[in-house]
Amino acid sequence: MFFDYFRRNLDCRGVQPNDAHKKLAEMERRGKLDGVITQNIDGLHQKAGSRNVWEIHGSALRSYCVSCHAEYGKDYVFENAEEIPHCPKCGKMVRPDVTLYGELLPQRAYEEAVALIRYADLLVIGGTSLEVGSAAQLAHMYHGKYLVIINKGRTKMEGKADLVFHDSISKVLNTIQI
Ligand SMILES: [Zn+2]
């Protein structure tokens, strides 16, 4: 059931980055942005050209063997003829490298995200209500100078923010001149 759902709904291989992804990549190229922390698993920040990206919920574009930890590329799970894909090396299951509900976050990505947030002097939080989950947890670790929130709906930390935009991220980032 999981693999069926995953293949039908989470095949982001052909999806292209939007204006927000592109703007963030450009800001990084020009030295205006240290990094991106994302809960998305679609790999679009990297596709847009961002380099310092920490995917705290993993990526649908990677997969690995649950037993021998061999890594498989972005097509392995999606193109596999087997209902449940198996590892050619050891015969055990190959699964997407995404964090499922109840699982621990990927340690390296989480640690790097914490470090980025702790040393940042400006944090932009976009596209999350910060109601629950790992993004909310990380946001509370920020003690830098300026906080900017961009989200269509209300978010929990608005009271602490220096700037709040209730709008789409692409629209807001497009107005920034760098
Ligand atoms: Zn294996």
Tab-separated table of C-alpha atoms and ligand atoms in Angstrom:
chain	number	residue	atom	x	y	z
A	1	MET	CA	0.000	0.000	0.000
A	2	PHE	CA	2.811	2.378	0.901
A	3	PHE	CA	4.746	1.826	-2.323
A	4	ASP	CA	1.596	2.142	-4.383
A	5	TYR	CA	0.783	5.457	-2.694
A	6	PHE	CA	4.362	6.672	-2.978
A	7	ARG	CA	4.590	5.940	-6.702
A	8	ARG	CA	1.230	7.518	-7.477
A	9	ASN	CA	1.520	10.659	-5.363
A	10	LEU	CA	5.128	11.489	-4.663
A	11	ASP	CA	6.805	11.147	-8.040
A	12	CYS	CA	8.355	14.612	-8.206
A	13	ARG	CA	11.039	13.738	-10.755
A	14	GLY	CA	9.489	15.837	-13.511
A	15	VAL	CA	8.471	18.799	-11.335
A	16	GLN	CA	10.262	22.091	-11.908
A	17	PRO	CA	11.311	24.680	-9.315
A	18	ASN	CA	9.164	27.799	-8.890
A	19	ASP	CA	10.193	31.444	-8.533
A	20	ALA	CA	10.794	31.068	-4.796
A	21	HIS	CA	13.219	28.157	-5.269
A	22	LYS	CA	15.046	30.119	-7.968
A	23	LYS	CA	15.279	33.281	-5.918
A	24	LEU	CA	16.701	31.448	-2.909
A	25	ALA	CA	19.316	29.796	-5.137
A	26	GLU	CA	20.273	33.186	-6.557
A	27	MET	CA	20.548	34.681	-3.077
A	28	GLU	CA	22.902	31.872	-2.063
A	29	ARG	CA	25.011	32.332	-5.207
A	30	ARG	CA	25.406	35.993	-4.366
A	31	GLY	CA	26.396	35.314	-0.778
A	32	LYS	CA	23.162	36.673	0.708
A	33	LEU	CA	21.888	33.367	2.071
A	34	ASP	CA	23.757	30.749	4.065
A	35	GLY	CA	21.423	27.845	3.528
A	36	VAL	CA	17.981	26.350	3.207
A	37	ILE	CA	16.277	23.995	5.645
A	38	THR	CA	13.272	22.246	4.166
A	39	GLN	CA	10.580	19.759	5.117
A	40	ASN	CA	9.860	19.168	1.438
A	41	ILE	CA	11.074	15.931	-0.108
A	42	ASP	CA	10.912	16.999	-3.759
A	43	GLY	CA	14.532	18.094	-4.286
A	44	LEU	CA	13.421	21.323	-5.957
A	45	HIS	CA	15.838	23.578	-4.079
A	46	GLN	CA	18.782	21.626	-5.467
A	47	LYS	CA	17.208	21.572	-8.920
A	48	ALA	CA	17.002	25.377	-8.757
A	49	GLY	CA	20.707	25.531	-7.907
A	50	SER	CA	20.772	25.823	-4.109
A	51	ARG	CA	23.783	24.013	-2.668
A	52	ASN	CA	23.530	24.209	1.099
A	53	VAL	CA	20.175	22.444	1.512
A	54	TRP	CA	19.207	20.392	4.553
A	55	GLU	CA	16.229	18.118	3.992
A	56	ILE	CA	14.988	17.301	7.461
A	57	HIS	CA	12.341	14.912	6.110
A	58	GLY	CA	14.641	13.278	3.569
A	59	SER	CA	14.140	13.111	-0.184
A	60	ALA	CA	11.854	11.179	-2.509
A	61	LEU	CA	14.696	11.273	-5.028
A	62	ARG	CA	16.864	8.877	-3.029
A	63	SER	CA	16.331	5.344	-1.808
A	64	TYR	CA	18.299	2.860	0.232
A	65	CYS	CA	18.365	-0.773	1.344
A	66	VAL	CA	17.046	-1.248	4.870
A	67	SER	CA	19.589	-3.996	5.524
A	68	CYS	CA	22.927	-3.275	3.813
A	69	HIS	CA	22.236	0.473	3.393
A	70	ALA	CA	23.277	0.452	-0.271
A	71	GLU	CA	22.032	3.638	-1.904
A	72	TYR	CA	19.891	3.714	-5.007
A	73	GLY	CA	19.086	6.650	-7.250
A	74	LYS	CA	15.900	8.551	-7.894
A	75	ASP	CA	14.435	6.061	-10.376
A	76	TYR	CA	14.893	2.820	-8.472
A	77	VAL	CA	11.645	2.779	-6.488
A	78	PHE	CA	9.522	4.507	-9.127
A	79	GLU	CA	10.646	2.313	-12.043
A	80	ASN	CA	10.875	-1.005	-10.207
A	81	ALA	CA	8.769	-3.827	-11.619
A	82	GLU	CA	8.363	-5.365	-8.165
A	83	GLU	CA	5.543	-4.186	-5.920
A	84	ILE	CA	8.045	-3.901	-3.090
A	85	PRO	CA	11.487	-3.167	-4.526
A	86	HIS	CA	14.404	-5.283	-3.355
A	87	CYS	CA	18.132	-4.768	-3.060
A	88	PRO	CA	20.093	-6.684	-5.738
A	89	LYS	CA	23.007	-6.993	-3.314
A	90	CYS	CA	21.290	-8.549	-0.294
A	91	GLY	CA	17.651	-9.172	-1.246
A	92	LYS	CA	16.102	-6.977	1.444
A	93	MET	CA	13.683	-4.102	0.904
A	94	VAL	CA	14.720	-0.851	-0.743
A	95	ARG	CA	12.748	2.120	0.566
A	96	PRO	CA	12.615	5.823	-0.243
A	97	ASP	CA	14.881	7.999	1.906
A	98	VAL	CA	11.979	9.929	3.410
A	99	THR	CA	11.030	10.327	7.054
A	100	LEU	CA	7.721	8.663	7.798
A	101	TYR	CA	5.423	9.568	10.658
A	102	GLY	CA	6.926	8.397	13.927
A	103	GLU	CA	10.434	7.923	12.528
A	104	LEU	CA	13.498	9.816	13.699
A	105	LEU	CA	14.687	12.683	11.546
A	106	PRO	CA	17.872	12.153	9.505
A	107	GLN	CA	20.583	12.968	12.017
A	108	ARG	CA	23.101	14.795	9.832
A	109	ALA	CA	20.474	17.034	8.214
A	110	TYR	CA	18.942	17.820	11.587
A	111	GLU	CA	22.292	18.689	13.188
A	112	GLU	CA	23.284	20.914	10.273
A	113	ALA	CA	19.884	22.603	10.401
A	114	VAL	CA	20.300	23.292	14.123
A	115	ALA	CA	23.766	24.767	13.521
A	116	LEU	CA	22.490	26.994	10.692
A	117	ILE	CA	19.677	28.293	12.873
A	118	ARG	CA	21.842	28.855	15.947
A	119	TYR	CA	24.369	30.985	14.043
A	120	ALA	CA	21.926	32.872	11.824
A	121	ASP	CA	21.318	36.576	12.329
A	122	LEU	CA	18.261	36.535	10.098
A	123	LEU	CA	15.779	33.711	9.654
A	124	VAL	CA	13.027	33.593	7.057
A	125	ILE	CA	10.323	31.039	7.811
A	126	GLY	CA	8.094	30.301	4.849
A	127	GLY	CA	5.175	28.068	4.040
A	128	THR	CA	4.480	26.554	7.436
A	129	SER	CA	1.999	27.366	10.180
A	130	LEU	CA	4.502	26.125	12.788
A	131	GLU	CA	1.669	24.354	14.580
A	132	VAL	CA	3.535	21.105	15.137
A	133	GLY	CA	6.507	19.093	14.030
A	134	SER	CA	10.168	19.497	13.359
A	135	ALA	CA	9.992	22.938	11.717
A	136	ALA	CA	8.332	24.358	14.815
A	137	GLN	CA	10.938	22.733	17.018
A	138	LEU	CA	13.768	24.197	14.942
A	139	ALA	CA	12.187	27.641	14.765
A	140	HIS	CA	12.210	27.875	18.547
A	141	MET	CA	15.991	27.363	18.552
A	142	TYR	CA	16.462	30.636	16.706
A	143	HIS	CA	17.747	33.489	18.838
A	144	GLY	CA	19.201	35.707	16.107
A	145	LYS	CA	18.469	39.328	15.337
A	146	TYR	CA	15.682	39.358	12.770
A	147	LEU	CA	12.775	37.029	12.084
A	148	VAL	CA	10.698	37.157	8.900
A	149	ILE	CA	7.600	35.041	8.356
A	150	ILE	CA	5.994	34.420	4.974
A	151	ASN	CA	2.875	32.287	5.016
A	152	LYS	CA	-0.592	32.555	3.551
A	153	GLY	CA	-2.244	31.739	6.868
A	154	ARG	CA	-1.377	32.774	10.377
A	155	THR	CA	1.623	31.206	12.088
A	156	LYS	CA	2.401	30.651	15.715
A	157	MET	CA	5.502	32.836	15.974
A	158	GLU	CA	4.098	35.995	14.437
A	159	GLY	CA	4.318	37.817	17.746
A	160	LYS	CA	8.105	37.456	17.679
A	161	ALA	CA	8.572	38.376	14.023
A	162	ASP	CA	9.996	41.650	12.712
A	163	LEU	CA	8.220	41.243	9.382
A	164	VAL	CA	5.153	39.177	8.542
A	165	PHE	CA	3.764	38.605	5.037
A	166	HIS	CA	0.455	36.817	4.552
A	167	ASP	CA	1.096	35.943	0.952
A	168	SER	CA	2.731	33.365	-1.330
A	169	ILE	CA	6.472	32.901	-0.893
A	170	SER	CA	7.165	33.352	-4.609
A	171	LYS	CA	5.275	36.632	-4.707
A	172	VAL	CA	7.084	38.053	-1.684
A	173	LEU	CA	10.573	36.866	-2.673
A	174	ASN	CA	10.072	38.213	-6.204
A	175	THR	CA	9.890	41.730	-4.796
A	176	ILE	CA	13.382	41.456	-3.263
A	177	GLN	CA	16.157	43.036	-5.272
A	178	ILE	CA	19.549	41.460	-4.781
B	1	ZN	ZN	20.927	-4.521	0.546
